[in-house]
């Protein structure tokens, strides 16, 4: 793998206090490894990366076990987290994006091994892991050591720090409280046998999530279309030519073209291609065939999801439900949804569902209307490394951009945190490092990026996450950037989508790729009009997804639920569209994995972002003063402050409402924007 990162000068102006992205012009002194980690100069380096992380964590565990001062306990705990997360996050990014199969395989092994180090308690299991990696020398490191999530010495030290709250900073207090809750959610109070079972369930859950994602990648589905004329030319770059003899109806690919008479196309029905076909294919039968096939794979995930639901439900039942006053309630959580939602702003599934059902009822009448269409360090040479630079403060963090699609790459668009920011000393701060990964099919010309507006909106969404990571300045990486309550995390990304639809922003960079003409204002107005036409339908879809998520991970009946029938019924109840029998699109809805019982957070963020845009940015989205205020009051705090405090400090008390012991967003700004209510 090339060790150097292709660099390109950029003068993209940000809206926060005249910041600019720029690339370093200083000469590179020495080669480095993947993402700037020296260990990762070769694929085998992942093994040493894990070794060193485990060894350093062991040293820190011994230090914390000696019960130093409360401040040092939290500092050392955060370094343990930073050490382990560097491996976890790097391996996650690598296995999703690296074109070299050896790197991907080693990243997979590293990910499994470090996660099992975090959760596994049994020394026999550890020995097997060591042998499977050929790392027999590691046995001495593991033999006398409990694992991180089950280490009672660490847990006791965290309790000590939390009780000693008055002598430590507010952020350290929040860190101590958060760490204690994490330990207790992992079942550290349970007896040895029960704790062993919880640890195994966590590992099983991780493996099932990985299997679910792998099935999506390996079985995207396909449909063969004949004749080729049924597919418009603008889709030809997304499909594969196939041929058949006039007497053949199989449509199978053939290596011999001697007897081929008729040309067709094979549509691989992975999500982005399917979306393009549904949008641009004029033949309704083609759209139907692609829709049915694309939403009927992968079948293997029906069983995987059933197992994941059962596993997460058992995790919740075995976890101890700790009340705010720290009295222990011996019974477990009623559902995984309760387990997942409890530490967030919403506080309970009941609060979430009341919010979702209220929104579902509000949006249904508008979504039901017949509306006419309106008119119109690098792992690959394509990767750019950029720094977020401030003229007085210097570099604030580093961003990798991996925007182009390629075979074997993570199929969606996502923000990956590689290294969280944290204060190392009074004079030294560990700068955050993140990556934005997208799959744009546009030009790879180094001087011009050709993407459509949907891709611009997606890029702005992910860029909101990146800024949250890059601009946070927390003492502990435990709270860096997007490491916040799940129902706050999507707020900056949803806010940045507004910038992608504002002409005052678009005209600063959006130009015709050949003529250089600035995007016409009337075109932007037309696009905004078309977007508003279907805003209710899109909101209804998100409400449906969130209700489905809450239902699948809610209280479980005595016998396993039929997820296909359950999702179909919810679709009929909460959407304006018909369910197509035989389809089960939820088996490749991977948000059920990483947002299990938390998908409602997108709707929380949508409401929060609408209020912030209206009250702060709508009048002048490029105001340096407003951007600086958003950075100072919100982004820089990451998860170090209470979410409700951050929101109210930013735009006032009206941004949220208190309901049944939890918090829900105020919906006024969003509903007014969509025309659901009058201003």
XYZ file of C-alpha atoms in Angstrom:
679
model
C 0.000 0.000 0.000
C 1.262 3.443 -0.805
C 2.244 5.109 2.441
C 1.945 8.658 1.227
C -1.357 10.414 0.916
C -2.126 12.262 -2.272
C -2.486 15.906 -1.341
C -4.321 18.625 -3.177
C -4.652 22.307 -2.387
C -8.130 23.441 -1.469
C -9.479 26.847 -0.624
C -12.950 25.682 0.427
C -14.207 28.364 2.797
C -16.089 27.214 5.864
C -18.804 29.230 7.538
C -17.161 29.156 10.980
C -14.991 32.177 11.657
C -13.285 32.239 8.241
C -11.755 28.772 8.628
C -10.390 27.021 5.610
C -9.456 23.506 4.749
C -5.942 23.370 3.460
C -3.389 20.691 2.792
C 0.058 20.809 4.308
C 2.838 22.027 2.033
C 5.643 20.943 4.359
C 7.766 18.042 3.071
C 7.134 14.644 4.615
C 10.046 13.728 6.869
C 9.398 9.994 7.009
C 6.963 7.399 5.786
C 4.060 6.624 8.035
C 1.449 3.905 8.144
C -2.248 3.789 7.392
C -4.167 6.759 8.910
C -0.874 8.023 10.354
C -0.265 4.989 12.616
C 3.303 3.697 12.299
C 2.181 0.141 13.091
C 0.064 -0.017 9.952
C 2.771 0.164 7.291
C 1.898 -3.447 6.450
C -1.230 -5.539 6.907
C 0.475 -7.599 9.618
C 0.923 -4.379 11.536
C -2.652 -4.754 12.807
C -1.431 -7.668 14.944
C 1.223 -5.514 16.586
C -1.268 -2.663 16.899
C -3.527 -4.939 18.962
C -0.584 -6.315 20.962
C 0.579 -2.858 21.971
C -2.938 -1.660 22.775
C -3.499 -4.633 25.070
C -0.117 -4.230 26.734
C -0.593 -0.494 27.323
C -4.131 -1.062 28.587
C -2.777 -3.632 31.049
C -0.291 -1.107 32.410
C -3.056 1.456 32.845
C -5.361 -1.090 34.490
C -2.663 -1.840 37.061
C -2.203 1.881 37.661
C -5.924 2.515 38.165
C -6.205 -0.521 40.428
C -3.796 1.193 42.820
C -6.482 3.846 43.425
C -4.655 7.091 42.511
C -6.455 10.439 42.752
C -9.911 10.703 41.194
C -8.605 12.997 38.457
C -5.878 10.489 37.547
C -8.389 7.617 37.579
C -10.540 9.327 34.971
C -7.502 10.416 32.945
C -6.123 6.856 32.882
C -9.539 5.366 32.073
C -9.817 7.753 29.151
C -6.383 6.734 27.896
C -7.454 3.074 28.052
C -10.486 3.990 25.966
C -8.391 6.026 23.540
C -5.849 3.205 23.168
C -8.480 0.574 22.469
C -10.637 2.826 20.263
C -7.664 3.650 18.043
C -7.519 -0.034 17.103
C -11.296 -0.532 16.879
C -11.913 2.554 14.735
C -8.928 2.028 12.425
C -9.857 -1.607 11.842
C -13.478 -0.624 11.146
C -12.519 1.950 8.525
C -9.955 -0.358 6.926
C -12.210 -3.373 6.575
C -14.889 -1.243 4.900
C -12.714 0.689 2.458
C -9.278 -0.814 1.802
C -8.804 -2.284 -1.695
C -6.088 -4.717 -0.514
C -7.709 -7.957 0.669
C -4.815 -8.733 3.029
C -5.378 -5.465 4.880
C -9.118 -6.164 5.085
C -8.572 -9.659 6.497
C -6.068 -8.481 9.091
C -8.388 -5.619 10.053
C -11.216 -8.128 10.521
C -9.034 -10.259 12.779
C -7.893 -7.225 14.748
C -11.480 -6.060 15.190
C -12.609 -9.438 16.500
C -9.623 -9.797 18.789
C -9.800 -6.346 20.373
C -13.576 -6.667 20.872
C -13.151 -10.031 22.528
C -10.447 -8.520 24.714
C -12.952 -5.905 25.794
C -15.726 -8.386 26.571
C -14.303 -11.903 27.101
C -13.457 -12.927 30.644
C -12.511 -16.564 30.279
C -8.733 -17.154 30.114
C -9.230 -20.338 28.109
C -10.975 -18.342 25.407
C -8.087 -15.896 25.439
C -5.548 -18.682 24.928
C -7.491 -19.902 21.898
C -7.463 -16.386 20.494
C -3.721 -16.154 21.005
C -3.075 -19.420 19.187
C -5.415 -18.531 16.329
C -3.316 -15.438 15.653
C -0.030 -17.225 16.105
C 0.723 -14.897 19.018
C 1.713 -17.440 21.675
C 3.887 -14.837 23.381
C 0.783 -12.906 24.364
C -0.300 -15.489 26.923
C 1.722 -13.844 29.675
C 0.002 -10.531 29.024
C -3.441 -12.042 29.452
C -2.960 -14.620 32.206
C -3.356 -12.415 35.286
C -5.673 -9.857 33.838
C -9.423 -9.423 33.920
C -11.049 -8.010 30.832
C -11.984 -4.371 30.556
C -15.768 -4.529 30.750
C -15.678 -7.035 33.636
C -12.789 -5.621 35.651
C -13.997 -4.998 39.204
C -10.890 -2.995 40.111
C -11.667 -0.517 37.348
C -15.312 -0.410 38.397
C -14.440 0.306 42.038
C -12.052 3.051 40.964
C -14.770 4.682 38.840
C -17.200 4.565 41.794
C -14.546 6.218 43.955
C -14.078 8.976 41.373
C -17.816 9.559 41.037
C -18.280 9.835 44.813
C -15.386 12.273 44.910
C -17.200 14.540 42.462
C -16.585 17.864 44.176
C -12.827 17.611 43.757
C -12.872 16.995 40.000
C -14.057 18.982 36.975
C -17.617 18.900 35.673
C -16.509 16.972 32.586
C -14.642 14.446 34.745
C -17.798 13.996 36.843
C -19.807 13.266 33.709
C -17.112 10.846 32.564
C -17.141 8.993 35.898
C -20.934 8.746 35.836
C -20.965 7.598 32.205
C -18.296 4.959 32.838
C -20.153 3.600 35.871
C -23.370 3.289 33.889
C -21.488 1.491 31.091
C -20.045 -0.998 33.581
C -23.441 -1.626 35.143
C -25.191 -2.026 31.790
C -22.615 -4.724 31.089
C -23.835 -6.601 34.186
C -20.776 -6.232 36.386
C -22.972 -6.749 39.500
C -24.009 -10.200 38.328
C -22.544 -13.425 39.633
C -19.718 -15.054 37.697
C -21.910 -17.429 35.669
C -24.478 -14.773 34.754
C -21.781 -12.270 33.904
C -20.127 -14.839 31.676
C -23.442 -15.255 29.861
C -23.853 -11.487 29.364
C -20.331 -11.254 27.937
C -21.047 -14.122 25.556
C -24.295 -12.475 24.487
C -22.420 -9.246 23.698
C -19.964 -11.190 21.543
C -22.808 -13.079 19.839
C -24.540 -9.772 19.114
C -21.370 -8.358 17.559
C -20.942 -11.450 15.364
C -24.580 -11.362 14.251
C -24.260 -7.690 13.290
C -21.210 -8.490 11.233
C -22.964 -11.433 9.571
C -25.974 -9.216 8.752
C -23.739 -6.645 7.047
C -21.724 -9.270 5.194
C -24.921 -10.831 3.833
C -26.001 -7.423 2.495
C -22.678 -7.116 0.676
C -22.477 -10.664 -0.691
C -26.124 -11.007 -1.734
C -27.263 -7.685 -3.257
C -29.639 -9.428 -5.679
C -29.969 -8.875 -9.414
C -32.528 -8.823 -12.187
C -31.927 -9.360 -15.905
C -33.719 -7.052 -18.334
C -34.313 -7.773 -22.044
C -34.122 -6.100 -24.456
C -31.417 -3.562 -23.627
C -33.571 -0.710 -24.938
C -35.692 -0.889 -21.763
C -32.823 0.638 -19.795
C -32.200 4.379 -20.461
C -28.681 5.398 -21.446
C -28.148 7.466 -18.320
C -28.252 4.204 -16.329
C -25.860 2.226 -18.521
C -22.863 2.965 -16.304
C -24.665 1.176 -13.436
C -25.593 -2.046 -15.253
C -23.756 -4.941 -16.894
C -24.379 -6.004 -20.513
C -25.601 -9.592 -20.963
C -26.594 -11.613 -24.016
C -28.928 -14.461 -24.878
C -29.962 -16.343 -27.947
C -33.403 -15.600 -29.289
C -34.629 -18.966 -27.991
C -33.197 -18.421 -24.507
C -35.150 -16.882 -21.691
C -32.681 -17.549 -18.927
C -30.703 -14.374 -19.374
C -27.592 -16.003 -17.923
C -24.207 -14.540 -18.644
C -22.213 -16.337 -21.279
C -18.557 -16.170 -22.201
C -19.182 -17.126 -25.792
C -20.818 -14.533 -28.009
C -20.954 -16.653 -31.152
C -24.630 -17.506 -30.822
C -25.769 -14.354 -29.025
C -28.625 -12.547 -30.687
C -30.148 -10.268 -28.103
C -28.524 -7.820 -25.726
C -29.848 -7.062 -22.274
C -28.660 -5.635 -18.981
C -28.166 -7.119 -15.527
C -29.129 -4.755 -12.723
C -27.346 -5.493 -9.450
C -29.984 -4.351 -6.986
C -27.735 -2.943 -4.289
C -29.334 0.151 -2.677
C -27.702 2.988 -4.638
C -28.228 1.326 -8.031
C -31.793 0.361 -7.093
C -32.542 3.948 -6.098
C -31.278 5.233 -9.465
C -33.309 2.660 -11.408
C -36.490 3.477 -9.493
C -35.928 7.160 -10.146
C -34.888 7.131 -13.804
C -36.235 3.998 -15.506
C -39.373 4.927 -17.459
C -40.507 1.301 -17.908
C -42.821 0.557 -14.961
C -42.282 -3.203 -15.259
C -38.516 -2.722 -15.002
C -38.999 -0.601 -11.892
C -41.296 -3.225 -10.372
C -38.924 -6.124 -11.090
C -35.988 -4.204 -9.632
C -37.986 -3.124 -6.577
C -39.242 -6.638 -5.773
C -35.834 -8.251 -6.244
C -33.939 -5.522 -4.397
C -36.303 -5.715 -1.437
C -36.275 -9.505 -1.222
C -32.595 -9.982 -0.396
C -30.708 -11.132 1.490
C -33.018 -13.923 2.667
C -30.368 -15.172 5.087
C -30.839 -12.036 7.181
C -34.350 -13.045 8.218
C -32.825 -15.682 10.485
C -29.923 -13.443 11.498
C -32.317 -10.689 12.582
C -34.417 -13.165 14.577
C -31.292 -14.256 16.454
C -30.182 -10.647 16.999
C -33.581 -9.666 18.436
C -33.496 -12.652 20.810
C -29.886 -11.986 21.824
C -30.449 -8.296 22.530
C -33.640 -9.091 24.435
C -31.741 -11.480 26.690
C -28.985 -8.889 27.213
C -31.621 -6.415 28.381
C -33.316 -8.902 30.691
C -30.036 -9.872 32.326
C -28.791 -6.291 32.726
C -29.424 -4.614 36.063
C -31.720 -1.618 35.886
C -29.964 1.087 37.908
C -32.180 3.925 39.074
C -31.031 7.548 39.139
C -30.747 7.524 42.911
C -28.434 4.491 42.616
C -30.844 2.099 44.338
C -30.550 -1.217 42.588
C -33.616 -2.728 41.007
C -32.839 -6.433 40.781
C -35.074 -7.156 37.826
C -33.710 -6.478 34.353
C -35.053 -4.242 31.632
C -38.322 -5.270 30.008
C -36.922 -4.870 26.514
C -33.806 -3.986 24.595
C -35.518 -0.751 23.623
C -35.810 0.227 27.312
C -32.180 -0.799 27.840
C -30.998 1.313 24.882
C -33.159 4.406 25.370
C -32.821 4.797 29.159
C -29.548 6.845 29.178
C -30.654 9.207 26.400
C -32.728 12.374 26.431
C -35.914 10.442 25.659
C -35.374 8.287 28.776
C -37.975 5.605 27.949
C -39.553 3.771 24.975
C -42.930 5.162 26.014
C -41.696 8.734 25.494
C -40.210 7.774 22.123
C -43.358 6.032 20.903
C -45.643 8.862 22.015
C -43.461 11.278 20.022
C -43.412 9.007 16.962
C -47.148 8.289 16.990
C -47.892 11.984 17.368
C -45.670 12.744 14.380
C -47.163 9.855 12.381
C -50.675 11.194 12.904
C -49.579 14.732 12.026
C -47.906 13.848 8.736
C -50.415 11.278 7.412
C -52.952 13.676 5.823
C -50.292 15.500 3.808
C -48.460 12.322 2.805
C -51.740 10.853 1.481
C -52.256 13.615 -1.220
C -51.818 13.014 -5.489
C -49.007 15.356 -6.074
C -47.593 16.157 -9.568
C -43.871 16.195 -10.274
C -42.199 19.595 -10.583
C -39.600 20.320 -13.309
C -36.346 19.599 -12.852
C -2.954 8.288 4.623
C -4.113 6.769 2.136
C -5.661 3.474 1.422
C -6.403 4.436 -2.179
C -5.089 6.993 -4.696
C -8.472 8.744 -4.726
C -8.229 9.628 -1.038
C -7.427 13.199 0.002
C -6.091 14.195 3.391
C -6.999 17.691 4.561
C -6.570 19.702 7.715
C -9.111 22.010 9.302
C -7.099 25.163 9.831
C -7.707 28.320 11.844
C -5.480 31.380 11.222
C -4.946 31.989 14.959
C -5.341 28.484 16.421
C -3.548 26.509 13.703
C -4.585 22.966 12.723
C -7.759 21.838 14.504
C -7.953 18.288 13.163
C -7.488 16.085 10.112
C -9.979 14.760 7.588
C -9.667 11.964 5.039
C -12.008 12.174 2.055
C -12.745 8.899 0.256
C -15.618 9.898 -2.021
C -15.548 7.656 -5.112
C -17.168 4.250 -5.476
C -15.095 1.144 -6.179
C -15.471 -2.617 -5.988
C -15.440 -4.092 -2.497
C -15.847 -0.761 -0.729
C -18.385 0.013 1.994
C -21.545 0.635 -0.064
C -23.008 3.658 1.733
C -21.884 7.045 2.979
C -20.559 7.346 6.508
C -18.390 9.265 8.961
C -15.637 7.214 10.602
C -13.839 8.493 13.691
C -10.217 7.323 13.640
C -8.879 9.225 16.628
C -10.827 11.284 19.151
C -9.620 14.600 20.516
C -8.459 14.736 24.146
C -6.282 16.844 26.401
C -2.961 15.124 27.035
C -1.463 17.888 29.189
C -1.901 21.603 29.884
C 0.021 22.422 26.706
C -0.741 19.448 24.436
C -3.983 18.376 22.768
C -4.494 15.219 20.709
C -6.093 16.438 17.491
C -9.072 14.464 16.153
C -8.769 12.448 12.946
C -11.833 11.407 10.945
C -12.751 10.037 7.523
C -15.727 10.707 5.270
C -16.495 7.714 3.078
C -18.954 8.040 0.187
C -19.672 6.198 -3.054
C -20.076 8.893 -5.664
C -20.010 7.761 -9.278
C -18.925 11.129 -10.689
C -15.719 12.204 -12.401
C -12.392 11.419 -10.755
C -10.766 14.422 -12.411
C -8.446 15.968 -9.814
C -9.615 19.497 -10.572
C -13.386 18.910 -10.599
C -15.774 16.809 -8.533
C -18.915 16.022 -10.540
C -21.743 14.943 -8.261
C -25.497 15.395 -8.329
C -27.413 17.380 -5.733
C -28.507 14.332 -3.752
C -24.825 13.489 -3.355
C -24.109 17.090 -2.309
C -26.757 16.799 0.409
C -25.294 13.476 1.555
C -21.787 14.959 1.645
C -23.004 17.931 3.698
C -24.773 15.561 6.103
C -21.620 13.546 6.729
C -19.573 16.754 6.856
C -21.763 17.876 9.776
C -20.613 14.782 11.658
C -17.007 15.503 10.685
C -17.155 19.082 11.986
C -18.645 17.836 15.250
C -15.591 15.603 15.634
C -13.016 18.085 14.371
C -14.193 21.108 16.361
C -14.869 19.494 19.718
C -12.328 20.322 22.415
C -13.141 17.990 25.271
C -10.715 16.974 27.973
C -11.578 13.302 27.436
C -11.909 11.424 24.159
C -14.806 9.587 25.830
C -16.843 12.708 24.960
C -15.076 13.743 21.765
C -17.201 14.882 18.839
C -20.107 12.579 18.061
C -19.684 10.595 21.301
C -22.862 12.091 22.691
C -26.325 10.840 23.628
C -27.630 9.025 20.569
C -30.675 11.290 20.288
C -28.392 14.335 19.945
C -25.731 12.843 17.652
C -27.482 13.459 14.319
C -28.276 17.132 14.997
C -25.194 18.739 13.331
C -25.491 16.453 10.285
C -29.177 17.270 9.806
C -28.435 20.967 10.285
C -25.816 20.882 7.528
C -28.335 19.500 5.054
C -29.988 22.936 5.154
C -26.794 24.508 3.803
C -26.920 22.140 0.816
C -30.330 23.571 -0.148
C -29.540 27.263 0.326
C -28.680 29.181 -2.831
C -26.451 31.593 -0.908
C -24.264 28.610 -0.015
C -24.517 26.687 -3.285
C -23.444 29.623 -5.436
C -20.078 29.730 -3.627
C -18.975 26.425 -5.163
C -21.603 24.817 -7.445
C -20.676 25.450 -11.081
C -21.259 23.740 -14.394
C -18.384 21.317 -14.902
C -17.628 22.455 -18.479
C -18.797 26.094 -18.723
C -18.036 27.218 -15.180
C -21.493 28.817 -14.935
C -22.714 29.298 -11.357
C -25.773 27.205 -10.546
C -28.904 29.211 -11.501
C -31.020 30.456 -8.617
C -34.218 29.402 -10.412
C -32.921 25.841 -10.632
C -32.282 25.777 -6.893
C -35.783 27.160 -6.269
C -37.214 24.430 -8.496
C -35.326 21.731 -6.626
C -36.501 23.136 -3.303
C -40.071 23.088 -4.560
C -39.796 19.462 -5.638
C -38.255 18.562 -2.273
C -41.092 20.243 -0.394
C -43.684 18.323 -2.413
C -42.432 15.027 -1.018
C -41.276 16.235 2.390
C -44.294 14.710 4.115
C -43.742 11.353 2.414
C -40.071 11.369 3.447
C -40.933 12.301 7.033
C -43.569 9.572 7.136
C -40.960 7.062 5.947
C -38.594 8.052 8.745
C -41.387 7.791 11.326
C -42.214 4.310 10.034
C -38.567 3.233 10.258
C -38.343 4.491 13.839
C -41.582 2.787 14.918
C -40.401 -0.458 13.314
C -37.097 -0.207 15.172
C -38.831 0.365 18.507
C -41.257 -2.492 17.862
C -38.665 -5.097 16.838
C -36.556 -4.366 19.912
C -39.488 -3.724 22.252
C -41.097 -6.155 24.657
C -41.148 -9.656 23.178
C -44.051 -12.136 23.255
C -43.584 -15.678 24.537
C -42.918 -16.985 21.033
C -40.603 -15.273 18.490
C -42.263 -12.652 16.319
C -42.571 -12.927 12.549
C -40.542 -9.892 11.530
C -41.828 -9.939 7.936
C -45.482 -9.828 9.019
C -44.739 -7.308 11.780
C -42.989 -4.883 9.435
C -45.725 -5.286 6.805
C -48.431 -4.451 9.361
C -46.553 -1.399 10.624
C -46.134 -0.220 7.044
C -49.884 -0.438 6.476
C -50.618 1.401 9.737
C -48.116 4.226 9.461
C -47.478 4.874 5.778
C -49.406 5.821 2.669
C -47.861 3.075 0.538
C -48.846 -0.519 -0.057
C -46.764 -3.451 1.071
C -45.546 -5.700 -1.752
C -46.049 -9.304 -0.688
C -42.926 -11.431 -0.734
C -40.562 -8.542 -0.007
C -38.634 -8.024 3.232
C -36.547 -4.895 2.710
C -35.747 -4.655 6.439
C -33.261 -7.516 6.078
C -30.782 -5.072 4.606
C -31.730 -2.104 6.764
C -28.461 -2.094 8.694
C -29.519 0.790 10.937
C -31.183 -1.955 12.994
C -27.644 -2.947 13.963
C -25.895 0.279 14.909
C -29.019 2.200 15.916
C -30.916 -0.689 17.542
C -33.879 0.977 19.349
C -32.266 4.329 18.576
C -33.392 5.145 15.041
C -35.876 7.645 16.473
C -32.831 9.856 17.039
C -32.929 10.899 13.359
C -36.327 12.471 13.964
C -35.180 14.122 17.181
C -32.261 15.575 15.218
C -34.512 16.670 12.348
C -36.629 18.688 14.783
C -33.651 20.143 16.666
C -31.920 21.068 13.401
C -35.040 22.796 12.034
C -35.236 24.975 15.145
C -31.508 25.799 15.110
C -31.602 26.686 11.402
C -34.634 28.950 11.840
C -33.350 30.748 14.931
C -29.631 30.976 14.058
C -28.756 30.463 10.385
C -31.761 31.182 8.199
C -31.104 34.927 7.862
C -27.397 34.575 7.040
C -26.056 31.013 6.732
C -22.517 32.255 6.010
C -22.219 34.559 9.014
C -18.829 34.035 10.730
C -20.284 35.282 14.029
C -23.112 32.733 13.925
C -20.744 29.939 12.946
C -18.418 30.845 15.818
C -21.343 30.848 18.247
C -22.416 27.391 17.061
C -18.885 26.122 17.535
C -18.465 27.727 20.968
C -21.843 26.804 22.443
C -22.407 23.411 20.858
C -19.783 21.671 18.718
C -16.763 22.166 20.957
C -18.448 20.475 23.944
C -19.063 17.095 22.265
C -20.718 14.954 24.925
C -19.068 16.719 27.868
C -22.195 18.690 28.757
C -25.817 17.734 29.262
C -27.593 17.624 25.856
C -30.603 19.608 27.073
C -28.303 22.339 28.426
C -26.437 22.594 25.115
C -29.628 22.904 23.082
C -31.262 25.457 25.352
C -28.052 27.490 25.666
C -27.849 27.578 21.867
C -31.348 28.766 20.924
C -33.490 28.947 24.069
C -35.841 26.788 26.119
C -38.431 26.361 23.353
C -36.303 23.860 21.425
C -37.440 20.965 23.611
C -40.300 19.720 25.775
C -40.347 17.594 28.924
C -42.676 14.597 28.813
C -43.206 11.766 31.320
C -39.711 12.014 32.757
C -38.036 12.289 29.347
C -37.327 14.901 26.692
C -38.857 15.307 23.232
C -38.055 17.979 20.612
C -40.348 20.859 19.852
C -41.794 20.177 16.380
C -43.008 23.705 15.561
C -40.141 24.795 13.279
C -40.143 21.522 11.324
C -43.921 21.498 10.861
C -43.971 25.140 9.761
C -41.155 24.517 7.294
C -43.103 21.618 5.775
C -46.378 23.495 5.694
C -48.053 21.114 8.126
C -49.049 24.052 10.320
C -49.225 27.786 9.746
C -46.434 30.062 10.954
